[in-house]
Coordinates of C-alpha atoms in Angstrom, one line a residue:
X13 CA -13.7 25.3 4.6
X14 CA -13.8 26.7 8.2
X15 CA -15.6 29.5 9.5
X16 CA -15.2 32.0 11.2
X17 CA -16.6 31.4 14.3
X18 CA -14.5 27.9 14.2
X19 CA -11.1 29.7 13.4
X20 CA -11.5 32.6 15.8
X21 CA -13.7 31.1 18.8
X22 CA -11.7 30.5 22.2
X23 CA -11.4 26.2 22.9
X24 CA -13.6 26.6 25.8
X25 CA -16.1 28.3 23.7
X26 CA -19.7 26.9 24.4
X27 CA -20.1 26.7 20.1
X28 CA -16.7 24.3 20.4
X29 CA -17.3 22.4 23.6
X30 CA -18.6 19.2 22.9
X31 CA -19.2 19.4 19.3
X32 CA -17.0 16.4 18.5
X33 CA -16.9 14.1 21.9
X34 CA -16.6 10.8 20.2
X35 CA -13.5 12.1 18.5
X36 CA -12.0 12.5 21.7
X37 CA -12.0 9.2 22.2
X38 CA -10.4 7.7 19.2
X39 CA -6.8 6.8 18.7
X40 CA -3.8 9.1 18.0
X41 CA -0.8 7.9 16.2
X42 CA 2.3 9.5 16.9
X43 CA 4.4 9.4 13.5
X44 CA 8.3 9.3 14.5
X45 CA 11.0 9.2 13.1
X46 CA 13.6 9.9 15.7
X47 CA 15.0 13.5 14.7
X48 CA 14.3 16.2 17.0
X49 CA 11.0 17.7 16.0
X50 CA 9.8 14.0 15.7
X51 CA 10.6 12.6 19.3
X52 CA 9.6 16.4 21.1
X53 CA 6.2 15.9 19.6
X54 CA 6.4 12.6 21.4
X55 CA 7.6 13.6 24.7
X56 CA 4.7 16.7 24.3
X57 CA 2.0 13.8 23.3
X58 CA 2.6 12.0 26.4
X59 CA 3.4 14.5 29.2
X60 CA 1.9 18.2 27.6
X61 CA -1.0 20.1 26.3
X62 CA -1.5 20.0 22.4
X63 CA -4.3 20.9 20.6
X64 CA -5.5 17.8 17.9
X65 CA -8.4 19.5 16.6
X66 CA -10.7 17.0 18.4
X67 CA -12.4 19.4 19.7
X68 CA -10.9 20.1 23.0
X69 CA -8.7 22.7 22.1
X70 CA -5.4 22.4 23.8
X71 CA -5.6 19.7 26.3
X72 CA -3.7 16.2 27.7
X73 CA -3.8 13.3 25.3
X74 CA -4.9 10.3 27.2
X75 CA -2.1 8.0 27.4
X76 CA -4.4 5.0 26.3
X77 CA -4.8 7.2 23.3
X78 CA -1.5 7.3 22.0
X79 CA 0.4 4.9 19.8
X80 CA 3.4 5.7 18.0
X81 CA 4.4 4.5 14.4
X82 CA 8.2 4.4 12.7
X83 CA 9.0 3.5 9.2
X84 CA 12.2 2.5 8.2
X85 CA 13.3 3.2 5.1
X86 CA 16.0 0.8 5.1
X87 CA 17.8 4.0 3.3
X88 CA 20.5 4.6 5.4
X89 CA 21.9 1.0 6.6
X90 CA 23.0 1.2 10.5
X91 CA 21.4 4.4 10.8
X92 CA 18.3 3.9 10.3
X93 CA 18.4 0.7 12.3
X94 CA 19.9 3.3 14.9
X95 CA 16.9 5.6 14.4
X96 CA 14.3 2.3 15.1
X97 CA 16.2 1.2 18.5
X98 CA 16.1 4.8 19.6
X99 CA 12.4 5.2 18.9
X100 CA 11.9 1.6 20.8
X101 CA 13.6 3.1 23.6
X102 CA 11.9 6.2 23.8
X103 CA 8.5 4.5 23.6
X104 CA 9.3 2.0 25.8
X105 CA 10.6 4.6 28.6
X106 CA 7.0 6.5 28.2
X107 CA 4.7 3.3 28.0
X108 CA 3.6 3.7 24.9
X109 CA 2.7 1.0 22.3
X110 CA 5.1 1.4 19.3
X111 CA 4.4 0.0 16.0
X112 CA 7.8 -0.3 13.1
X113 CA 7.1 -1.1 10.0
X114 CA 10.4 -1.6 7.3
X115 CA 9.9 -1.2 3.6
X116 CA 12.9 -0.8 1.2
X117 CA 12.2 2.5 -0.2
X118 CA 15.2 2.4 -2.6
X119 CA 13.8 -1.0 -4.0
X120 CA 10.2 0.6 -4.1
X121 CA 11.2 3.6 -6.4
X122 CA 13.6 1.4 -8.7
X123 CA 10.7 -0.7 -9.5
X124 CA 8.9 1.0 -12.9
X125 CA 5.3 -0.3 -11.4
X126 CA 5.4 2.4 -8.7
X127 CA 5.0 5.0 -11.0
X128 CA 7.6 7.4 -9.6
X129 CA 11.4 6.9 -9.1
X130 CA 11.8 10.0 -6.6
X131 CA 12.8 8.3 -3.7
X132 CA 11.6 11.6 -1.0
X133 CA 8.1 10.8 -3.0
X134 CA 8.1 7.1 -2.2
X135 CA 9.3 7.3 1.2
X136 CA 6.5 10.3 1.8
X137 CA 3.9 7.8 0.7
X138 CA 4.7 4.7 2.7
X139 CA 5.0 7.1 5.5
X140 CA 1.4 7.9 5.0
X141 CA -0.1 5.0 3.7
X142 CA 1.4 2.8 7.2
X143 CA -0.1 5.6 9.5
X144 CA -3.8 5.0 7.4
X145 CA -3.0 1.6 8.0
X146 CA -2.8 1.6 11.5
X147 CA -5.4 4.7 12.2
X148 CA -7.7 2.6 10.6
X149 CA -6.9 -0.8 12.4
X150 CA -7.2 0.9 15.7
X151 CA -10.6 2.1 15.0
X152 CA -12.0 -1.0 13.8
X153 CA -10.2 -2.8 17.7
X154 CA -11.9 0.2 19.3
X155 CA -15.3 0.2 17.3
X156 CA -14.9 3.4 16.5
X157 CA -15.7 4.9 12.8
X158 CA -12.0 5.9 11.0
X159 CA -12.9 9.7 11.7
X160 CA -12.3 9.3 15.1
X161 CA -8.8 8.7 14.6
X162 CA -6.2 11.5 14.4
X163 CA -2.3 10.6 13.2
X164 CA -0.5 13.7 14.2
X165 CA 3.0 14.7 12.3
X166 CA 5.5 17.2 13.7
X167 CA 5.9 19.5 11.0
X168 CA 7.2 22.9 12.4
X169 CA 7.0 26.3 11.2
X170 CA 10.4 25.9 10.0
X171 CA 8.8 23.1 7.8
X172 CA 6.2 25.5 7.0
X173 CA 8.8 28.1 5.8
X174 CA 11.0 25.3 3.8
X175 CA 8.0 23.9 1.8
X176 CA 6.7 27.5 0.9
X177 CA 10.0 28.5 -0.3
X178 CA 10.7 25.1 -2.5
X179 CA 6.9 25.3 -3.9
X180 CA 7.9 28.7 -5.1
X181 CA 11.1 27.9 -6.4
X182 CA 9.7 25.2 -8.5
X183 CA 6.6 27.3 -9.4
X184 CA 3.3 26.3 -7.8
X185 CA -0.4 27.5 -7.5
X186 CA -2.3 28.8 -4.1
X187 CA -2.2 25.0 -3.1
X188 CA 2.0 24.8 -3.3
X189 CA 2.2 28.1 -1.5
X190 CA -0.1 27.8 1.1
X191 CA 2.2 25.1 2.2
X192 CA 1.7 23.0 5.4
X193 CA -1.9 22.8 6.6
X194 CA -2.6 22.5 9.8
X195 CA -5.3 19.9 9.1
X196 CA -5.7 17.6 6.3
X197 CA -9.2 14.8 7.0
X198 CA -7.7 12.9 10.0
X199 CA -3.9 14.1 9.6
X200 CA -3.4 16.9 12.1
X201 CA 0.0 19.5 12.4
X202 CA -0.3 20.8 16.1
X203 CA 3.5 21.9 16.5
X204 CA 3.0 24.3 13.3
X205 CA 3.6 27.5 15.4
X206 CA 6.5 26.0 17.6
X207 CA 10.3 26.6 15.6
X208 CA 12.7 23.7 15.5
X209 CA 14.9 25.6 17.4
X210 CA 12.5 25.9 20.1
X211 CA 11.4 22.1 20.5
X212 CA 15.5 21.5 20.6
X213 CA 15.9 23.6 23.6
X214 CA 12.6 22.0 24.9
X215 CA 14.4 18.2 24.8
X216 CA 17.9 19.7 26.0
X217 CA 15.9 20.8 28.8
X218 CA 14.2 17.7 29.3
X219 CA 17.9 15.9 29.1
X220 CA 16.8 13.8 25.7
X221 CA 18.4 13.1 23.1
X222 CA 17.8 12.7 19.3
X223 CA 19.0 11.5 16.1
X224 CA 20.3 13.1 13.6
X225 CA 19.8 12.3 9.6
X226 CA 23.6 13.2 7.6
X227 CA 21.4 13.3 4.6
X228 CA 19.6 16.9 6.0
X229 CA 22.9 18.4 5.6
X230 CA 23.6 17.9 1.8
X231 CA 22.4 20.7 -0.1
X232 CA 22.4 19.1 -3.1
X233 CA 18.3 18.4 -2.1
X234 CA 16.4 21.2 -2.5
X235 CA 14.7 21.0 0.9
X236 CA 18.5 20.9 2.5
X237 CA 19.3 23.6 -0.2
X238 CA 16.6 25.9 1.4
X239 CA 16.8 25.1 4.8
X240 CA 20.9 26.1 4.8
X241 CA 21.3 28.2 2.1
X242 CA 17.5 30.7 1.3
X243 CA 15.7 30.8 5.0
X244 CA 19.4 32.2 6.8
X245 CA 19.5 34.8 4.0
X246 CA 15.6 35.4 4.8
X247 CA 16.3 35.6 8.7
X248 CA 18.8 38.2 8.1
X249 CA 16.3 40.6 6.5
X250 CA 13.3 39.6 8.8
X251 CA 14.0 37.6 12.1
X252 CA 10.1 37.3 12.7
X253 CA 10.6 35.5 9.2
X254 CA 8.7 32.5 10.4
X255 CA 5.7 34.3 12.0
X256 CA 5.2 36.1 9.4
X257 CA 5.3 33.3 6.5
X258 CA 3.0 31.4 9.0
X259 CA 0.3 34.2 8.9
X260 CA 0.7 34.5 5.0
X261 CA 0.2 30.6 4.7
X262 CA -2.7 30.3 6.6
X263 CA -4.2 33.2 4.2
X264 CA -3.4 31.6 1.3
X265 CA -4.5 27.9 2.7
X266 CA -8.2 29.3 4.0
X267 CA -8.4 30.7 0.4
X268 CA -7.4 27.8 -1.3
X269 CA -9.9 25.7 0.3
X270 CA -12.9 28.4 -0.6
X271 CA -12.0 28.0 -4.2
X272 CA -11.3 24.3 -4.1
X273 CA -15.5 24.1 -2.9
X274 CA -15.9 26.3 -6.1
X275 CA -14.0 24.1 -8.0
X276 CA -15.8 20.6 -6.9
X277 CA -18.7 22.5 -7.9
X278 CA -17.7 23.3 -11.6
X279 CA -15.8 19.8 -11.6
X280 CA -19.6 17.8 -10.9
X281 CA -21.1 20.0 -13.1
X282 CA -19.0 19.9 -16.3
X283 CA -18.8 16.4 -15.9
X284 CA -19.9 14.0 -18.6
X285 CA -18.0 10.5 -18.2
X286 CA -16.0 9.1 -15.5
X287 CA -14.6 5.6 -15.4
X288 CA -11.7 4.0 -14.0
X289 CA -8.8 6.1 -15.7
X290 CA -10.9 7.8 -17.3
X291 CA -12.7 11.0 -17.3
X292 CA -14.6 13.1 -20.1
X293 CA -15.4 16.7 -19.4
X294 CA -17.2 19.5 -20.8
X295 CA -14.6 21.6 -23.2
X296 CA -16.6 23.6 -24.3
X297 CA -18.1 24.9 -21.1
X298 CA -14.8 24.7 -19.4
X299 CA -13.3 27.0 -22.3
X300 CA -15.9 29.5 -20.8
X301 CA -15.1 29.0 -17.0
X302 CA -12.7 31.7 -15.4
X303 CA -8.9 30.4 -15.6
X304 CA -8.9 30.3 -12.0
X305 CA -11.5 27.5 -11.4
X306 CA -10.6 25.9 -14.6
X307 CA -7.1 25.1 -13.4
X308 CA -8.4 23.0 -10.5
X309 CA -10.5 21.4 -12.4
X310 CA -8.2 20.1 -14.4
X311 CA -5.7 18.9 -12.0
X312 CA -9.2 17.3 -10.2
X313 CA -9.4 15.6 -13.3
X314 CA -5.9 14.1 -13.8
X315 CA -5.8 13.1 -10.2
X316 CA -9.7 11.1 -10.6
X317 CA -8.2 9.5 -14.0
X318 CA -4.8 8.6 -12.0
X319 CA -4.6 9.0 -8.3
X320 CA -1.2 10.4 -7.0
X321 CA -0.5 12.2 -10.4
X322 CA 1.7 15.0 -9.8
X323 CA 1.5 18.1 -12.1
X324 CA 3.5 21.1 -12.7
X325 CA 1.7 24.3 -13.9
X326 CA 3.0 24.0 -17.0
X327 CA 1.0 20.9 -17.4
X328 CA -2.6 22.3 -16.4
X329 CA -1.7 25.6 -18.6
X330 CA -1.1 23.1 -21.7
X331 CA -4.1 21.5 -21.0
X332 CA -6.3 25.0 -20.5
X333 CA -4.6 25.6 -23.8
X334 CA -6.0 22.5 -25.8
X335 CA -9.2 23.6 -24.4
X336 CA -9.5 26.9 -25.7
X337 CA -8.2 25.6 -29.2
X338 CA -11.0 23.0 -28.7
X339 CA -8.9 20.6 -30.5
X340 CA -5.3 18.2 -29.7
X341 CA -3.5 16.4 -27.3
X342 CA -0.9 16.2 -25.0
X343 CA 1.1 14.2 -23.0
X344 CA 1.2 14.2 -19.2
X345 CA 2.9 13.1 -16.1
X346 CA 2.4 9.5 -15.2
X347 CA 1.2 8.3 -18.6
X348 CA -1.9 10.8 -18.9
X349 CA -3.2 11.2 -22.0
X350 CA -5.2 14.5 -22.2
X351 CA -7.1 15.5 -25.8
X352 CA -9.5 17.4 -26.8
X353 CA -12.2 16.3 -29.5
X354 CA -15.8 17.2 -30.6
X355 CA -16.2 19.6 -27.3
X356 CA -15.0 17.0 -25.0
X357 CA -12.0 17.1 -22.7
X358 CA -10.7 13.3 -22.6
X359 CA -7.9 12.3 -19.6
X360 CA -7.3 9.1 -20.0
X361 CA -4.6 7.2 -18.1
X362 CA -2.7 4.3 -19.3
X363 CA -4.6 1.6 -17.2
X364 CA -4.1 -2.3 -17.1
X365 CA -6.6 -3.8 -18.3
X366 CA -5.1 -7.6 -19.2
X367 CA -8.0 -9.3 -17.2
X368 CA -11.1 -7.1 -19.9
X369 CA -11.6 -8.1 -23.4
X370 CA -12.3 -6.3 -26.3
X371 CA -13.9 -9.1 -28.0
X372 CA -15.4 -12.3 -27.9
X373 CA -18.5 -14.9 -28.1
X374 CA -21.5 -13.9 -26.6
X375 CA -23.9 -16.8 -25.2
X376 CA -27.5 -16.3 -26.5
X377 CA -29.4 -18.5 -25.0
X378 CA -32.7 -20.4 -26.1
X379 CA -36.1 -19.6 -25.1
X380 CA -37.3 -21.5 -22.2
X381 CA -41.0 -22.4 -23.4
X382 CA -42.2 -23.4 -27.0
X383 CA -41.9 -20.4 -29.4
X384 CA -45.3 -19.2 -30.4
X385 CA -47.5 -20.8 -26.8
X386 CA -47.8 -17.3 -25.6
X387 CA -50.4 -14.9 -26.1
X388 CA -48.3 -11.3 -25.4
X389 CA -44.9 -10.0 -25.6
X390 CA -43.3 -12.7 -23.5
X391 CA -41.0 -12.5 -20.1
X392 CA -37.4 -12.8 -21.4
X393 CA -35.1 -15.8 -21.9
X394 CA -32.2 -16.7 -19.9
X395 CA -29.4 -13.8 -20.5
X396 CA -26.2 -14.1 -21.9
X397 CA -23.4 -11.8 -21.1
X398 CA -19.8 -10.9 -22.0
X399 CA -17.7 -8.4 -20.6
X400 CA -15.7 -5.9 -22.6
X401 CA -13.7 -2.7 -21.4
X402 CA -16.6 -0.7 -22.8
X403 CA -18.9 -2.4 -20.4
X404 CA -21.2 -5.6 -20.5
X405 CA -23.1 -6.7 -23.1
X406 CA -25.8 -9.1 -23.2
X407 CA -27.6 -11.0 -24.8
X408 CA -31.5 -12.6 -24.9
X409 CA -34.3 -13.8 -26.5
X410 CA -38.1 -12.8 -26.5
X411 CA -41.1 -13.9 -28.4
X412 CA -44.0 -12.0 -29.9
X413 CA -47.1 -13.5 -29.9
X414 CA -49.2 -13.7 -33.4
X415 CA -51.5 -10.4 -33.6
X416 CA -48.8 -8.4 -31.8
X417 CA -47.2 -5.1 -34.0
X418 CA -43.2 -6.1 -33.1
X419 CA -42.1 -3.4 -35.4
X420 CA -44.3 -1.2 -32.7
X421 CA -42.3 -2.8 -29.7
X422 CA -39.3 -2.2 -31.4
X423 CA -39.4 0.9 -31.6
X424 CA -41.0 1.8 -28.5
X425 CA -37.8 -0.2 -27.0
X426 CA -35.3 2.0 -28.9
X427 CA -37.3 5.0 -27.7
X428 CA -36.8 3.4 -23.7
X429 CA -33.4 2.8 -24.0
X430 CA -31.9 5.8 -26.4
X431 CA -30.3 3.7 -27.9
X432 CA -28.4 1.7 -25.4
X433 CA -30.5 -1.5 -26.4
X434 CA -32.2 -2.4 -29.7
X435 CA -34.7 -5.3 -30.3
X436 CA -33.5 -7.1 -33.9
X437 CA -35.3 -9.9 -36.0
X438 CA -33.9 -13.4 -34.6
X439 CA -33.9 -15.1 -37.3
X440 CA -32.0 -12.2 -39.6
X441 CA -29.3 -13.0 -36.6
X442 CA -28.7 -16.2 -37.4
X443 CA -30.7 -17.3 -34.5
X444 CA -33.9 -19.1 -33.5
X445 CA -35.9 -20.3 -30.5
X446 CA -32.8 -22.4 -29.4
X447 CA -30.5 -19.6 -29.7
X448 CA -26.8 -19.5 -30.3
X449 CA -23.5 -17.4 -30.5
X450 CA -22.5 -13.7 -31.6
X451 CA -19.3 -12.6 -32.4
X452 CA -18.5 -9.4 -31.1
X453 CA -15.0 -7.1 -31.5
X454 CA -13.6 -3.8 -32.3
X455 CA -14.3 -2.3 -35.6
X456 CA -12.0 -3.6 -38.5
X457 CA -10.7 -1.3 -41.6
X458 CA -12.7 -1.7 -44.3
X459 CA -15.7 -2.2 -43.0
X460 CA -19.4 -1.8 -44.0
X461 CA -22.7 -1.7 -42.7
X462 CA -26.1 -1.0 -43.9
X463 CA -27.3 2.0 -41.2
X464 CA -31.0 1.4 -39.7
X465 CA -33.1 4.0 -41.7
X466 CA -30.9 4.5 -44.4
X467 CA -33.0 2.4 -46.3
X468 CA -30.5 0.0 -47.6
X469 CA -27.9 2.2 -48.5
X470 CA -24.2 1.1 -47.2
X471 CA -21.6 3.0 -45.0
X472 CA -18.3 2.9 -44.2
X473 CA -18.4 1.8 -40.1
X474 CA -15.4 4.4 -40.0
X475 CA -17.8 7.3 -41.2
X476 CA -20.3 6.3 -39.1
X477 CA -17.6 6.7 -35.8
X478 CA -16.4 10.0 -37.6
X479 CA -20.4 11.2 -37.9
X480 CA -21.1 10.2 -34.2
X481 CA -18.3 11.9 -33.1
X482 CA -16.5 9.0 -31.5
X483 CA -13.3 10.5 -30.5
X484 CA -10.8 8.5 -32.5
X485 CA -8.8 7.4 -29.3
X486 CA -11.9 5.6 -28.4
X487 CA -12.9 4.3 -31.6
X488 CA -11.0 1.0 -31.0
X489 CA -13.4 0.3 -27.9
X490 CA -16.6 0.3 -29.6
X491 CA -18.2 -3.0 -29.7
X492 CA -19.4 -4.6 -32.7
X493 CA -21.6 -7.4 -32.7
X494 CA -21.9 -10.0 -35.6
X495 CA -23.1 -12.9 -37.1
X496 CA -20.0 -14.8 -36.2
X497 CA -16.1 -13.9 -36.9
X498 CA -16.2 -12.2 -40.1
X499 CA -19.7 -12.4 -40.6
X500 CA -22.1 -9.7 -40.9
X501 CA -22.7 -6.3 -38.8
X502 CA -25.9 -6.5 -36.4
X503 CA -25.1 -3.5 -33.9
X504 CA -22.4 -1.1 -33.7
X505 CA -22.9 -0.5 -29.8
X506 CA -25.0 1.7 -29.0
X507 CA -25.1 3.5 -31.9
X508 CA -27.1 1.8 -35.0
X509 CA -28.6 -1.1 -36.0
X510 CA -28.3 -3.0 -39.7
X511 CA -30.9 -2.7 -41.3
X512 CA -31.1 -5.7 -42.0
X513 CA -31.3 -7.2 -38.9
X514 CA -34.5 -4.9 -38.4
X515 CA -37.7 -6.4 -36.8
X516 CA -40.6 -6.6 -39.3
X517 CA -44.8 -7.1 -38.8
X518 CA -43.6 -11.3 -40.1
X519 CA -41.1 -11.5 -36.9
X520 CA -41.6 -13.8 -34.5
X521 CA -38.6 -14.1 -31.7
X522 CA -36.8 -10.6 -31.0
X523 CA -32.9 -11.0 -30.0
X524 CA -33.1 -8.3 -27.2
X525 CA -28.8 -6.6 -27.0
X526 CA -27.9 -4.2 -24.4
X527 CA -24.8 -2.5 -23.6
X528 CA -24.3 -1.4 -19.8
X529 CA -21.4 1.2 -19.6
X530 CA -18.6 0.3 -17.2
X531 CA -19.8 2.9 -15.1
X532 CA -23.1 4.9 -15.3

């Protein structure tokens, strides 16, 4: 969020001047891609005044500063290798370093792991992911922290114009509209008030040339559609068109990032579960949150469960619409799975996970000293462990000592824990001083337990999910530990208990089980 005395202050300002020296030391990468607006930014980097928001206001570059970066797309065969020569050149003519780095786009967005076959997407990405790349590699030469880096783009106001008009063609919220930003963490946009037609007549000026890209011509992308076809027809009704969209984007852009602090807010506090893709929120609460907060944080959500999701607003309304029926499901972009169950907002993405198992033999192992040669509630065995996609469980022995109340402990353990560990009768396990193996896995059909304090009396494991209102998308990931495979329930995790597996005033050595959630 910036303030006011940040926006509207003059750069020589005593409240600006100095605030951020070490910044103004750090590298600036130049990201080029030969076309006009591209290689003026260039030529303004290295012999002009632009203002990186480094706290200098507008101001030289030092040349030491500057590095530039081209991708090739490898998109357009000769031309592109035309476009990298060019940028060479150009760099080489102005003594600055220049870094190319070639990825086949086409190949990138064919392939079904990247997760989106839009080929303007993909290239976008790269783009941004080589610049962090080298920002980052520059600052760790220089020993400088990454924030003192700035990687500066030459979106225009033209640019600014074009992305407003496409966002509201395809229907987007204050984020869409307010378009460009002029700064984005380290990614800065200081040519945002200059027109492309301006920086052309800048380099004609200057006698340079440029490339041109015979893709920007075909209307059949909506960018090229807009920039030939909606912003003349705009012009003709307003020729200080650009201005004035720039105004009304920086308007919508300052309120956008107000409300996306009120957001984070509401996001952190409605918050009940996060994991790797996955995230559990508040329905209830966020039924009661006002639509406009509400829709960011679901989109927060989506994006925490799988990064680089992109949603429409038809998607966050569906959502907002399982909410307030506090109960169903839908389907979202990028394999999101969004439901709503017992109060709870689920988004769940379809993760890997190959390498985490849902079952297996836990290692219990034996006590180290004779059972019965101490005179308290002894230090712990060795612990086993096992990982599952729930968490880790584990596993371990400990020995009462005669005249000690281990029913007492047990319960005082249960009461610690809340449920996440339970102390149970060794021997009733199967086990002994010398320990031995548990079976754990996901619940089976069928099955039946005896419920600590019910007294005996059975239950379906099923009803026991339904009564502790285990959403059933998750029921499949609750870990149950037995005597072996196919032998008898000793903890649903961390739910109950057997009761038969209870400790009693006879017991003697306490199998101690734990479950630690993936993340806490």
């Amino acid at each position: 969020m910036t303030s006011v005395s940040r926006r509207y202050a003059a750069a020589t300002s005593p409240m600006r001047a100095g605030r951020e020296d070490a910044k103004a030391a750090g590298p600036v990468v130049l990201m080029v891609s030969g076309g006009a607006d591209s290689t003026a930014l260039l030529l303004l980097a290295a012999t002009d005044e632009l203002d990186i928001d480094d706290g200098r206001g507008l101001a030289r570059i030092a040349r030491e500063r500057l590095h530039v970066l081209h991708v090739n797309h490898q998109l357009r065969g000769d031309a592109a290798d035309g476009d990298e020569a060019f940028v060479r050149e150009l760099c080489a003519s102005l003594g600055i370093p220049v870094e190319v780095v070639r990825v086949d786009v086409a190949a990138l967005a064919a392939d079904p792991a990247t997760g989106d076959s839009n080929v303007e997407n993909v290239a976008r990405e790269v783009r941004y992911a080589a610049a962090t790349r080298l920002a980052n590699r520059l600052c760790e030469e220089a020993g400088l922290p990454r924030s003192a880096a700035r990687i500066l783009t030459a979106h225009t106001a033209n640019d600014r114009a074009e992305t407003f008009f496409m966002h509201a063609i395809k229907g987007s919220g204050t984020q869409g509209l307010s378009s460009i930003p002029r700064r984005r963490n380290r990614i800065v946009r200081p040519l945002l008030d200059r027109t492309h037609e301006e920086l052309c007549r800048l380099l004609r000026m200057r006698g340079i040339a440029w490339r041109e890209d015979a893709t920007n011509a075909d209307t059949r992308y909506l960018r090229s559609f807009v920039r030939h076809e909606v912003v003349p027809r705009a012009l003709e009704r307003n020729p200080r068109l650009f201005e004035s969209m720039a105004a009304t984007c920086e308007i919508l852009s300052d309120e956008d990032s107000y409300l996306t602090q009120v957001a984070s807010r509401a996001f952190r506090a409605l918050e009940r579960r996060q994991e790797e893709g996955l995230v559990v929120l508040d329905g209830a609460r966020l039924a009661a949150a006002d639509v406009a907060i509400a829709r960011r944080v679901v989109r927060m959500a989506v994006l925490a469960a799988r990064p680089g999701c992109r949603l429409d607003s038809r998607h966050v309304t569906r959502v907002l619409e399982l909410v307030a029926a506090g109960e169903g499901s839908a389907t979202l972009p990028g394999g999101v799975d969004a439901r709503v169950s017992y109060g709870m907002l689920f988004v769940r993405a379809r993760v890997a996970q190959a390498s985490v198992a849902t079952s297996g033999w836990i290692e219990v192992p034996a006590l180290e000293g004779m059972a019965g040669a101490s005179s308290v509630l002894a230090a712990p065995g060795p612990e086993g462990a096992l990982l599952l996609a729930a968490g880790t469980l584990t596993a371990r022995l400990r020995e009462v000592a005669p005249g000690s109340d281990p029913v007492a402990l047990a319960r005082a353990h249960a009461r610690e824990w809340e449920g996440a560990s339970v102390l149970l009768d060794a021997e009733s396990c199967g086990l002994g001083p010398l320990g031995g193996s548990l079976w754990v896995s996901s619940p089976e059909v069928g099955e039946v337990l005896c419920p600590l304090g019910m007294h005996g009396q059975s239950k379906k494991l099923s009803d026991l999910l339904i009564d502790a209102k285990v959403p059933a998308a998750e029921r499949a990931g609750v870990p149950v530990v037995r005597t072996g495979d196919g032998g008898r329930i000793l903890w649903v995790a961390p739910l109950r208990a057997d009761e038969r597996a209870r400790v009693t005033d006879a017991s003697r050595v306490l199998l101690e089980l734990r479950l630690v959630p993936t993340r806490q």
